[in-house]
Coordinates of C-alpha atoms and ligand atoms in Angstrom, one line a residue:
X12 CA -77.8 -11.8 -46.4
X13 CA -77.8 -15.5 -45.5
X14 CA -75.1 -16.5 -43.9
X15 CA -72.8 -19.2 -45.9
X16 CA -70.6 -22.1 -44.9
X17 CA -66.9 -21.1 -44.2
X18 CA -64.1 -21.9 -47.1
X19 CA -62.8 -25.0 -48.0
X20 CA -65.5 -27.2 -46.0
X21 CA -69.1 -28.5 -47.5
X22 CA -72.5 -30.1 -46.2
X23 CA -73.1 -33.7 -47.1
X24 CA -77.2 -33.4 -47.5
X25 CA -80.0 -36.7 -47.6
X26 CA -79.4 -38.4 -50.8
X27 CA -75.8 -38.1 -50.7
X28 CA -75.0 -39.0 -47.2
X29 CA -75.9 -42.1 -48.0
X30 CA -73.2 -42.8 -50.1
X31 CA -70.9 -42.0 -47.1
X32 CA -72.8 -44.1 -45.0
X33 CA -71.7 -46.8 -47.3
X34 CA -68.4 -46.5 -47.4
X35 CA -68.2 -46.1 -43.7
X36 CA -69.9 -49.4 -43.3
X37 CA -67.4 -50.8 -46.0
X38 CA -64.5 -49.2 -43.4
X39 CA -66.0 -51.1 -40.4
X40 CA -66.3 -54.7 -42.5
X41 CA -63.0 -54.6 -43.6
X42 CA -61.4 -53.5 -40.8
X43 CA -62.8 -56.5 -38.9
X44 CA -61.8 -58.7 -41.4
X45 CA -58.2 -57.7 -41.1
X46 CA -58.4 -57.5 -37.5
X47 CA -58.3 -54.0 -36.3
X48 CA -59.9 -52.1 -33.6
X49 CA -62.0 -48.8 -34.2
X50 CA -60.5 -46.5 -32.1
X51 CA -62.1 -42.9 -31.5
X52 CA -59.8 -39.7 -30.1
X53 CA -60.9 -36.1 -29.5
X54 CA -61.3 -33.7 -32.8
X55 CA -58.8 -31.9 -30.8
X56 CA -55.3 -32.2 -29.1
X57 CA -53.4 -30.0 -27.3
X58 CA -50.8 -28.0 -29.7
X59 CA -47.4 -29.7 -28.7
X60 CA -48.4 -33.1 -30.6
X61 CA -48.4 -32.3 -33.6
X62 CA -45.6 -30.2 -33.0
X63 CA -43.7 -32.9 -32.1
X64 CA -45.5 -35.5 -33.9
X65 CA -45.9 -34.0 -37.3
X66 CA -42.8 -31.9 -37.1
X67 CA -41.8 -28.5 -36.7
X68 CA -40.8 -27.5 -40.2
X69 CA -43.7 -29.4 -41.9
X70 CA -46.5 -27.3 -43.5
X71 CA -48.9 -28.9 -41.6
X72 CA -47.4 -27.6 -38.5
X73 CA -45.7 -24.1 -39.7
X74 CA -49.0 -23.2 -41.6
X75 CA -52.3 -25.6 -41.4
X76 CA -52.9 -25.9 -38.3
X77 CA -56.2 -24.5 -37.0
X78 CA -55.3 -23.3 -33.3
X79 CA -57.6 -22.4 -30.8
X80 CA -57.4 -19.3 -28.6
X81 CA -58.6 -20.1 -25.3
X82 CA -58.1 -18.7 -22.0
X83 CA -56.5 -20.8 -20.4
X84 CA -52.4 -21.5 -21.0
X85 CA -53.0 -24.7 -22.8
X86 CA -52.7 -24.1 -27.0
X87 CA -55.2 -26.6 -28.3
X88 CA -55.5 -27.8 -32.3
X89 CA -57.8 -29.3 -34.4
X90 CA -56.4 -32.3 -35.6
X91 CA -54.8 -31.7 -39.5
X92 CA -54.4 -35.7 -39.2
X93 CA -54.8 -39.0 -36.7
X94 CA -51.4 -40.8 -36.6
X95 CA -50.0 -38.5 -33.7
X96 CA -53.4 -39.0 -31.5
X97 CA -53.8 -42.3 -32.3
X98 CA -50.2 -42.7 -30.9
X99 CA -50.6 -40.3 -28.2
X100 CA -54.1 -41.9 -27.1
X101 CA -51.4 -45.6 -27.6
X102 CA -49.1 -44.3 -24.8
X103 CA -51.5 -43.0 -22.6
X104 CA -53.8 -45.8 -22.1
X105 CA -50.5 -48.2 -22.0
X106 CA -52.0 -50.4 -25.1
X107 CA -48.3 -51.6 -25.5
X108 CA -49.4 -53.8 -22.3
X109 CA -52.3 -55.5 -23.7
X110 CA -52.4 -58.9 -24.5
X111 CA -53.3 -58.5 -28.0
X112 CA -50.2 -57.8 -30.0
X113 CA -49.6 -56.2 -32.5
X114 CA -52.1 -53.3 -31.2
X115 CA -54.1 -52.5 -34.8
X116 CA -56.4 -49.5 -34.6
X117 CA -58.7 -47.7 -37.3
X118 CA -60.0 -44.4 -37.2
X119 CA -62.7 -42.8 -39.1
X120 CA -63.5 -38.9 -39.0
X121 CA -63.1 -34.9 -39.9
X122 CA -59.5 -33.5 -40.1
X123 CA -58.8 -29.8 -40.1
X124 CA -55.9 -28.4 -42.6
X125 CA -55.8 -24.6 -43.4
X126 CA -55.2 -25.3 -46.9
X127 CA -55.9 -23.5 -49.9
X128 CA -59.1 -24.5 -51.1
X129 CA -59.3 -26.4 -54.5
X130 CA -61.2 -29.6 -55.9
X131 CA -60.7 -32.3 -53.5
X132 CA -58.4 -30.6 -50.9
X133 CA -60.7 -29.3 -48.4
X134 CA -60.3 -27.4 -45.0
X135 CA -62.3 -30.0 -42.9
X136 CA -61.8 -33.3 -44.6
X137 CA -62.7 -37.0 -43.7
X138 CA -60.0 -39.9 -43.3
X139 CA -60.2 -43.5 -42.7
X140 CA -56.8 -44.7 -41.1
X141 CA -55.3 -47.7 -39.7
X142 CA -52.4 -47.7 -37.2
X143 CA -50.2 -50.9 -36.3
X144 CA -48.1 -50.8 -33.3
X145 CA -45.6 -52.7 -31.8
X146 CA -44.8 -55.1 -34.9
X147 CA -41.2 -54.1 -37.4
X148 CA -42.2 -57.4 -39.5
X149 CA -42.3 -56.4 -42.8
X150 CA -45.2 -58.5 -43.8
X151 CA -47.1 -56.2 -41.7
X152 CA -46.0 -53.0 -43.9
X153 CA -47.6 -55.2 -46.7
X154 CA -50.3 -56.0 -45.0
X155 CA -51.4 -52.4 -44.3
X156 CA -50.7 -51.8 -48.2
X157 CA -53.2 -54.3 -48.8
X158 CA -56.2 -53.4 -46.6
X159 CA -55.8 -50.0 -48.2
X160 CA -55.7 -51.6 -52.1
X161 CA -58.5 -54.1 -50.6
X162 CA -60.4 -51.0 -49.7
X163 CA -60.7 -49.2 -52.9
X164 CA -61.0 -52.4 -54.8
X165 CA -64.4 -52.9 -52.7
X166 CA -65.8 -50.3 -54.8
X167 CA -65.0 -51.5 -58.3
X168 CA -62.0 -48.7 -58.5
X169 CA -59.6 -49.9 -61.7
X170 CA -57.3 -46.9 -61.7
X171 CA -55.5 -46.6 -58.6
X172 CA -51.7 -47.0 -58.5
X173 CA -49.6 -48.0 -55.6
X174 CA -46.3 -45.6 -55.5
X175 CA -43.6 -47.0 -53.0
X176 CA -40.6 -46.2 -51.8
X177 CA -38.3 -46.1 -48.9
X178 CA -36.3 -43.9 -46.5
X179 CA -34.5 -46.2 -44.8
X180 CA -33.8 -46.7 -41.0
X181 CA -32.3 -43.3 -38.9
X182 CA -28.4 -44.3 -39.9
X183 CA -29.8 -44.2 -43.7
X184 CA -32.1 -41.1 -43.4
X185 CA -28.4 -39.3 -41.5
X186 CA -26.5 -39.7 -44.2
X187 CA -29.3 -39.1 -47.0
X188 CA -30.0 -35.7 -45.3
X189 CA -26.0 -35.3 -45.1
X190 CA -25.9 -35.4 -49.3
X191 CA -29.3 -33.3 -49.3
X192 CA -27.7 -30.5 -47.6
X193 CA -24.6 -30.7 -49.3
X194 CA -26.4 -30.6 -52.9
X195 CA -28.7 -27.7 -52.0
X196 CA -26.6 -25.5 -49.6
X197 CA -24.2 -23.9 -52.7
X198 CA -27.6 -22.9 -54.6
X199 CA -29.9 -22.3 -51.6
X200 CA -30.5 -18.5 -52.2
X201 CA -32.8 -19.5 -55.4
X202 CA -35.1 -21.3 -53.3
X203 CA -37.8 -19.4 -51.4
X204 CA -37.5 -18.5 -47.6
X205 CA -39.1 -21.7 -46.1
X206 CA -36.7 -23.6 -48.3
X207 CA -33.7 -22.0 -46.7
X208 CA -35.0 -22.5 -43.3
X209 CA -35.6 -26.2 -43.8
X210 CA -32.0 -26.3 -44.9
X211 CA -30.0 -27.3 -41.9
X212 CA -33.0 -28.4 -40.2
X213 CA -34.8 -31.0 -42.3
X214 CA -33.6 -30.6 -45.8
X215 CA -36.3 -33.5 -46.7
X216 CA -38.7 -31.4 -46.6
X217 CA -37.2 -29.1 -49.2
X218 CA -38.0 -31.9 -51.7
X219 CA -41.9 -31.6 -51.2
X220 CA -41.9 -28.1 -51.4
X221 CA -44.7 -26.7 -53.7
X222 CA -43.0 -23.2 -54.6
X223 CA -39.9 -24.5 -55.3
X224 CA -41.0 -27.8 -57.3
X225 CA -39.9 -26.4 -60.7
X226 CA -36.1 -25.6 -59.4
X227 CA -33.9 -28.1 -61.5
X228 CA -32.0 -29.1 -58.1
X229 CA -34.9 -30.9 -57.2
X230 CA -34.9 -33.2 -60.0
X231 CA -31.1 -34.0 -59.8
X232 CA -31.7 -34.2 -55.3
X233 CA -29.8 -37.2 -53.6
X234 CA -32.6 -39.7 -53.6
X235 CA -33.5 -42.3 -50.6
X236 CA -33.0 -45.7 -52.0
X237 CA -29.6 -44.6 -52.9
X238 CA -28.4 -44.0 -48.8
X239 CA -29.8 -47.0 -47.7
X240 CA -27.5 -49.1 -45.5
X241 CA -28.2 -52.8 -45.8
X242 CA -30.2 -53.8 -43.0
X243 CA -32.4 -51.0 -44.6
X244 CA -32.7 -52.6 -47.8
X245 CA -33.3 -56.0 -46.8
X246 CA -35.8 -54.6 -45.2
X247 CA -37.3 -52.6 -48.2
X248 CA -36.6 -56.4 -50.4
X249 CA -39.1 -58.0 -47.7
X250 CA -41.3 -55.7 -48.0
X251 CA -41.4 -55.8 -52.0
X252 CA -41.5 -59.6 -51.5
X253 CA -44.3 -59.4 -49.6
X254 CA -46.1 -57.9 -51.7
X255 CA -45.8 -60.2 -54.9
X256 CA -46.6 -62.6 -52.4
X257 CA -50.0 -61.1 -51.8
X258 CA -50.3 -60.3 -55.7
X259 CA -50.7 -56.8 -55.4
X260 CA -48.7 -54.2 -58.1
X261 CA -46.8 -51.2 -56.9
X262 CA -44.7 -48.9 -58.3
X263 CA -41.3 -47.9 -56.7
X264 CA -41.0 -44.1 -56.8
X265 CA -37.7 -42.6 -55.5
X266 CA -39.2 -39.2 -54.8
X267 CA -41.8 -40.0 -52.6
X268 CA -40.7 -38.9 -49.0
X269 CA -44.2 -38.2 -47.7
X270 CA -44.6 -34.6 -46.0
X271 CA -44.7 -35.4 -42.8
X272 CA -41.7 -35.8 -40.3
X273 CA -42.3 -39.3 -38.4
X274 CA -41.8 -41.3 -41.8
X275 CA -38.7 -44.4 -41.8
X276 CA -38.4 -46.8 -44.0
X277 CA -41.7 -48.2 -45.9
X278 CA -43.7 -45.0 -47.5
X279 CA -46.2 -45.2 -50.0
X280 CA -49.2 -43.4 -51.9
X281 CA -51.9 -44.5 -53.6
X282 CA -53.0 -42.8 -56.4
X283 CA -55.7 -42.2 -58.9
X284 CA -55.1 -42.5 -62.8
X285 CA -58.3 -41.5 -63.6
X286 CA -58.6 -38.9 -66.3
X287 CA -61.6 -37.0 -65.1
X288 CA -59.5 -36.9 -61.1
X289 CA -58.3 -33.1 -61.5
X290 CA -54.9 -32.3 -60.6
X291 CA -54.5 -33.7 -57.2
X292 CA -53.8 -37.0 -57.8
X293 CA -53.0 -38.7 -54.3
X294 CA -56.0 -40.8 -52.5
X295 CA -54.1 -42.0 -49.4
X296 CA -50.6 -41.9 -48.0
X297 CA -48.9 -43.7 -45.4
X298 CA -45.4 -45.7 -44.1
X299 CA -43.6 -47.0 -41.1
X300 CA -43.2 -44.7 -38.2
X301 CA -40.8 -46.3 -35.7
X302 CA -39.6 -43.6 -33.0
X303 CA -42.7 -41.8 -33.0
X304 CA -44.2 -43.2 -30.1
X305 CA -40.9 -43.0 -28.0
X306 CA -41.1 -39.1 -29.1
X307 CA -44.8 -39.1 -27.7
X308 CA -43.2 -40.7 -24.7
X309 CA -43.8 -44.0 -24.6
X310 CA -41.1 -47.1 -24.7
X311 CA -39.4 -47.7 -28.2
X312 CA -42.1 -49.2 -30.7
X313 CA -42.7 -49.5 -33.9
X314 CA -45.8 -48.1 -36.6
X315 CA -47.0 -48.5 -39.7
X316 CA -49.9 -46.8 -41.0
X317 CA -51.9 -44.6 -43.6
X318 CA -54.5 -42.2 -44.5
X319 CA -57.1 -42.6 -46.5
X320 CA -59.0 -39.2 -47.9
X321 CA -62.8 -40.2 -47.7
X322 CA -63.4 -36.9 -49.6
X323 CA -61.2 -38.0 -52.9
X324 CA -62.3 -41.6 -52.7
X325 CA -65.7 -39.8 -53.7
X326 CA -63.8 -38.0 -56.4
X327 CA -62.3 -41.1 -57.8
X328 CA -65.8 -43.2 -57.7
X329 CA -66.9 -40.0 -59.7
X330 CA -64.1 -40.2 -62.2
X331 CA -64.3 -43.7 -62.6
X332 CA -68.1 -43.3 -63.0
X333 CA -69.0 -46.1 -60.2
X334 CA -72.1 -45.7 -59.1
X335 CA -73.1 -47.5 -56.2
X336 CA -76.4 -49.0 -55.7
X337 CA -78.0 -47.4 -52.0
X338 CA -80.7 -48.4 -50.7
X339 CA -83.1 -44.7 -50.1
X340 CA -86.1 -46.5 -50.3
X341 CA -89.3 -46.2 -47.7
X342 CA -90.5 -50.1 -46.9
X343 CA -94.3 -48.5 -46.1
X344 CA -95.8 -45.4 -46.5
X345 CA -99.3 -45.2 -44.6
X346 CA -101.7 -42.8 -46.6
X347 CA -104.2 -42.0 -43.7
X348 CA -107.8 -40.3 -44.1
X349 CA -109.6 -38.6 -41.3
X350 CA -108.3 -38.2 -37.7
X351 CA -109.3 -41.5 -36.7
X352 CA -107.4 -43.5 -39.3
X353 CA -104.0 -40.9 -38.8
X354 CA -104.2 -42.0 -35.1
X355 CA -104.6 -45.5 -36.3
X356 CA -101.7 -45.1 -38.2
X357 CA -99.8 -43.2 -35.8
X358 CA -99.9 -46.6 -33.4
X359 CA -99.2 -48.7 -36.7
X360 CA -96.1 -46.9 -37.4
X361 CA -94.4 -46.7 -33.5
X362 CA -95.3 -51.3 -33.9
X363 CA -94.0 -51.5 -37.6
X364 CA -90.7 -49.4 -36.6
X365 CA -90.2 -51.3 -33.5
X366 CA -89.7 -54.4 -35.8
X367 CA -87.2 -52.6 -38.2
X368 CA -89.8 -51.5 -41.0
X369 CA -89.2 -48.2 -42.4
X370 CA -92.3 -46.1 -43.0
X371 CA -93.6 -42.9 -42.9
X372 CA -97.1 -41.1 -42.6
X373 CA -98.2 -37.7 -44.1
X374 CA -97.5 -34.8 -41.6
X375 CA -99.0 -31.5 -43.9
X376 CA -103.0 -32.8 -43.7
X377 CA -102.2 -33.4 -47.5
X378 CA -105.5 -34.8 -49.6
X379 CA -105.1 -38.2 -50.7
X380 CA -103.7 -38.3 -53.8
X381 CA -100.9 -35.7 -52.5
X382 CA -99.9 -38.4 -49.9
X383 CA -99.8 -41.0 -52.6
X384 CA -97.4 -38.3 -54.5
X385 CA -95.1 -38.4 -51.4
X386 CA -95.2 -42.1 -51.0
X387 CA -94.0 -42.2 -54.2
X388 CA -91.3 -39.7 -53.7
X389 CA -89.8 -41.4 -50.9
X390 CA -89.5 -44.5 -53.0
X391 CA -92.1 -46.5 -50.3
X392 CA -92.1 -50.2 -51.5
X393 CA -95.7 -50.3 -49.9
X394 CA -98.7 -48.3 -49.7
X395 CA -101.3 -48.5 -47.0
X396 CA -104.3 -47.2 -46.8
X397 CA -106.0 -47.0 -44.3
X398 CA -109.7 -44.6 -44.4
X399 CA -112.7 -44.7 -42.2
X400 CA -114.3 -47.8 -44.0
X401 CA -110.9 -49.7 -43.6
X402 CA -110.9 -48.6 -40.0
X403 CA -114.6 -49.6 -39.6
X404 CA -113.9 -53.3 -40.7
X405 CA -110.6 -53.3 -38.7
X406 CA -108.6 -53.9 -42.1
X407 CA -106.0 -51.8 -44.1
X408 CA -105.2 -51.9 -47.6
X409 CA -101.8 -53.2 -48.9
X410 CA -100.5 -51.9 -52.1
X411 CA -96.9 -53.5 -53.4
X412 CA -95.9 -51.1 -55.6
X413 CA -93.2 -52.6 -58.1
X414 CA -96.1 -55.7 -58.6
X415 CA -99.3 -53.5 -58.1
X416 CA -100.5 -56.2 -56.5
X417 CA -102.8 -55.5 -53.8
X418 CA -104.2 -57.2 -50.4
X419 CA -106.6 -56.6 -47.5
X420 CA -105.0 -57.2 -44.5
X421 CA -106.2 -57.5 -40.7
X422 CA -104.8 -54.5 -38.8
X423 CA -103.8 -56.7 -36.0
X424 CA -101.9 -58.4 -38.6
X425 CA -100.2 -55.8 -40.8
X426 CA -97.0 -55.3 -39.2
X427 CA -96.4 -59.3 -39.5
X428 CA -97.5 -58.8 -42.6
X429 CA -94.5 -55.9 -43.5
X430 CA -92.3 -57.6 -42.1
X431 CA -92.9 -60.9 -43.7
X432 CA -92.8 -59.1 -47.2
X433 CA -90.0 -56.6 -46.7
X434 CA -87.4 -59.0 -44.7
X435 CA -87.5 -61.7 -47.3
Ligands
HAM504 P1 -51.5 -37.3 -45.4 O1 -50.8 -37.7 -46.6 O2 -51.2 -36.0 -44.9 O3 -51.1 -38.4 -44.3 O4 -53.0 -37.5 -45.6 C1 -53.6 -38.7 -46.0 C2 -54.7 -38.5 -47.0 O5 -55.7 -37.6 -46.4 C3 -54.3 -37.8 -48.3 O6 -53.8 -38.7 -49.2 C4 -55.7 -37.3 -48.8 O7 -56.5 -38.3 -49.3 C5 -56.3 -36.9 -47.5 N1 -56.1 -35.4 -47.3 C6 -55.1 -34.8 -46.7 N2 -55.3 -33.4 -46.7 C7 -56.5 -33.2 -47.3 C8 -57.3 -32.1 -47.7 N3 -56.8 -30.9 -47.3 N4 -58.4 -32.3 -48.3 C9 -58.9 -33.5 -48.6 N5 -58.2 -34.6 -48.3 C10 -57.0 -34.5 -47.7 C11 -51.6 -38.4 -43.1 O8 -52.4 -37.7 -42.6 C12 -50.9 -39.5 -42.2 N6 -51.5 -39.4 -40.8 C13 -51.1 -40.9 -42.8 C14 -50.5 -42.0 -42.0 C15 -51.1 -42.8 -41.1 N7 -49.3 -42.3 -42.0 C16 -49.1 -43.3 -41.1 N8 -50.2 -43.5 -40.5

């Protein structure tokens, strides 16, 4: 039997690709435009950052994490996400020095999760992200909110949803996790094992669990905006203010806490409201992250940042029934008779590609009218032919196909020719 690709992961194939190849190109324009830097970190780390990073008692860490068995002592991981490299990568290379401040950093690329398999949550999964270090401005937690809006925007997308919220500074998250444990503790045998664990040590995490999700308890929980101390809340007003400022609509949602550990203050989703989306409804997630790169071991700085699923962006230009004009097309396809006119066009091809012209010659000895089919399979906005009388008069013959129009051109010309026509 032919072997299959493994659970939860999928091949992007020609004529798809290309739409990915769009949005990747979108990713680097408006990255530039806000000013950040691509930055580019192994597909694997070793095991202890995330640990640390992500948090212990998250599910990414107690169950997703792909871990390799090597033979060495060193535990390695595929990365489940690209905050904790990104910050890791940060205090390593000493970016807090650089001149350019605050440091902001993208990141484009697979993610490995050891999920459950459903439409759009994969096991290898792409994210676009953005990281800014070293600023605790609020404009800059707006600003992040924005490329992200920006970003789905670019593709015509109507039904996304900005859910906000905030957990407040480390005094606030104390004594929120101080009224979590005392509301669950009395009641804690109902929820399942994980639950209890999480209890005494991160009894946020109890609130995003998916087994227990239907316990009423949940639903009456101690939420974050209501343990806020006031330097917390100013901060969460700027924020909001911020926001309006740059005319873009959010919703505050009290439950969001996000599911992993290094989250303070600003956190927020993005969602789809599109009917056709299926059940999992979040696009991106992100939010402030200041301790995090002091727990990587670096000096006290501040983050913001999010995730962006490449994977459900498809979904959601699917649901919302975008389609999105790429360019497939062949600018020449050389139909070539006889040896002599296929070495001919062999030369013509290595010039025309040289100067950026797309094109293509037959490869299977096909007759000629099979070579016009495959010029007109690959979409070629020009034909040439080019057969032993062409050759003999040192000409080839130009066909434009959208026009039909058609010209003799001098082979020492041709390319000039292409490119003239194509590049205007
Ligand atoms: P996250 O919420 O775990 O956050 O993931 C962000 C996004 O990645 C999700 O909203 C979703 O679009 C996509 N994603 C996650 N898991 C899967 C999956 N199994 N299949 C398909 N897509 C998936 C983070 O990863 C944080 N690092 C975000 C961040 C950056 N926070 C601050 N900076």
């Amino acid at each position: 039997m032919a072997i299959q690709i493994p659970r939860g992961t999928q091949d992007i194939l020609p004529g798809k690709v290309e739409l990915w190849q769009y949005i990747e190109e979108k990713v680097h324009t408006i990255c530039k435009n806000y000013h950040y830097k691509e930055i580019r970190t192994p597909m694997f780390e070793n095991t202890e950052l995330f640990k640390r990073g992500v948090g212990e008692t998250t599910d990414i860490v107690q169950k997703e994490m792909y871990t390799l068995v090597q033979k060495g002592k060193d535990s390695l991981t595929l990365r489940p996400e690209g905050t904790a490299p990104i910050v890791r990568a940060y205090v390593q290379h000493k970016m807090f020095g650089d001149a350019t401040q605050p440091t902001k950093l993208y990141y484009m690329g697979p993610m490995f999760r050891y999920e459950r398999p459903q439409a759009g949550r994969y096991r290898q999964f792409s994210q676009f992200g953005v990281e800014a270090l070293g600023s605790k401005e609020p404009s800059i937690d707006a600003e992040v909110i924005a490329l992200a809006v920006d970003f789905y925007e670019s593709f015509g997308l109507k039904k996304i949803k900005v859910l906000l919220n905030s957990l407040g500074d480390v005094e606030s998250r104390k004594s929120h996790r101080e009224a979590l444990i005392n509301h669950f503790k009395p009641h804690i045998e109902e929820f399942c094992s994980d639950c209890q664990a999480r209890l005494e040590k991160n009894p946020l995490r109890i609130l995003d669990c998916k087994k227990d999700r239907e316990n009423p308890l949940m639903e009456t929980a101690p939420q974050t905006i209501d343990y806020l101390n006031e330097e917390s809340k100013e901060y969460f007003e700027q924020v909001k203010e911020y926001l309006q400022a740059m005319d873009i609509e959010y919703v505050f949602d009290s439950n969001l806490v996000r599911g992993l550990d290094y989250y303070n203050h600003t956190v927020f989703e993005i969602i789809s409201e599109s009917e056709g989306f299926g059940a999992i409804t979040t696009l991106s997630g992100g939010g402030r992250y200041n301790g995090l790169v002091q727990e990587i071991g670096g000096p006290e700085t501040p983050g913001i940042g999010f995730g962006i699923g490449i994977d459900r962006l498809i979904n959601a230009l699917e649901a919302e029934k975008i389609e999105i004009p790429l360019e497939t097309g062949l600018d020449c396809y050389v139909v070539a008779m006889g040896e002599n006119a296929n070495r001919k066009a062999a030369e013509l091809l290595r010039q025309a590609r040289k100067e950026g012209i797309s094109c293509d010659k037959d490869y299977l000895s096909r007759k000629v009218k099979a070579q016009f089919k495959a010029a007109d399979r690959a979409n070629a906005k020009f034909v040439a032919v080019l057969g032993d009388d062409e050759l003999e008069r040192n000409v080839i013959n130009v066909k434009e196909m959208a026009t039909g129009n058609q010209e003799e051109v001098a082979l020492a010309e041709v390319v000039e020719y292409l490119i003239r026509l194509t590049k205007q």
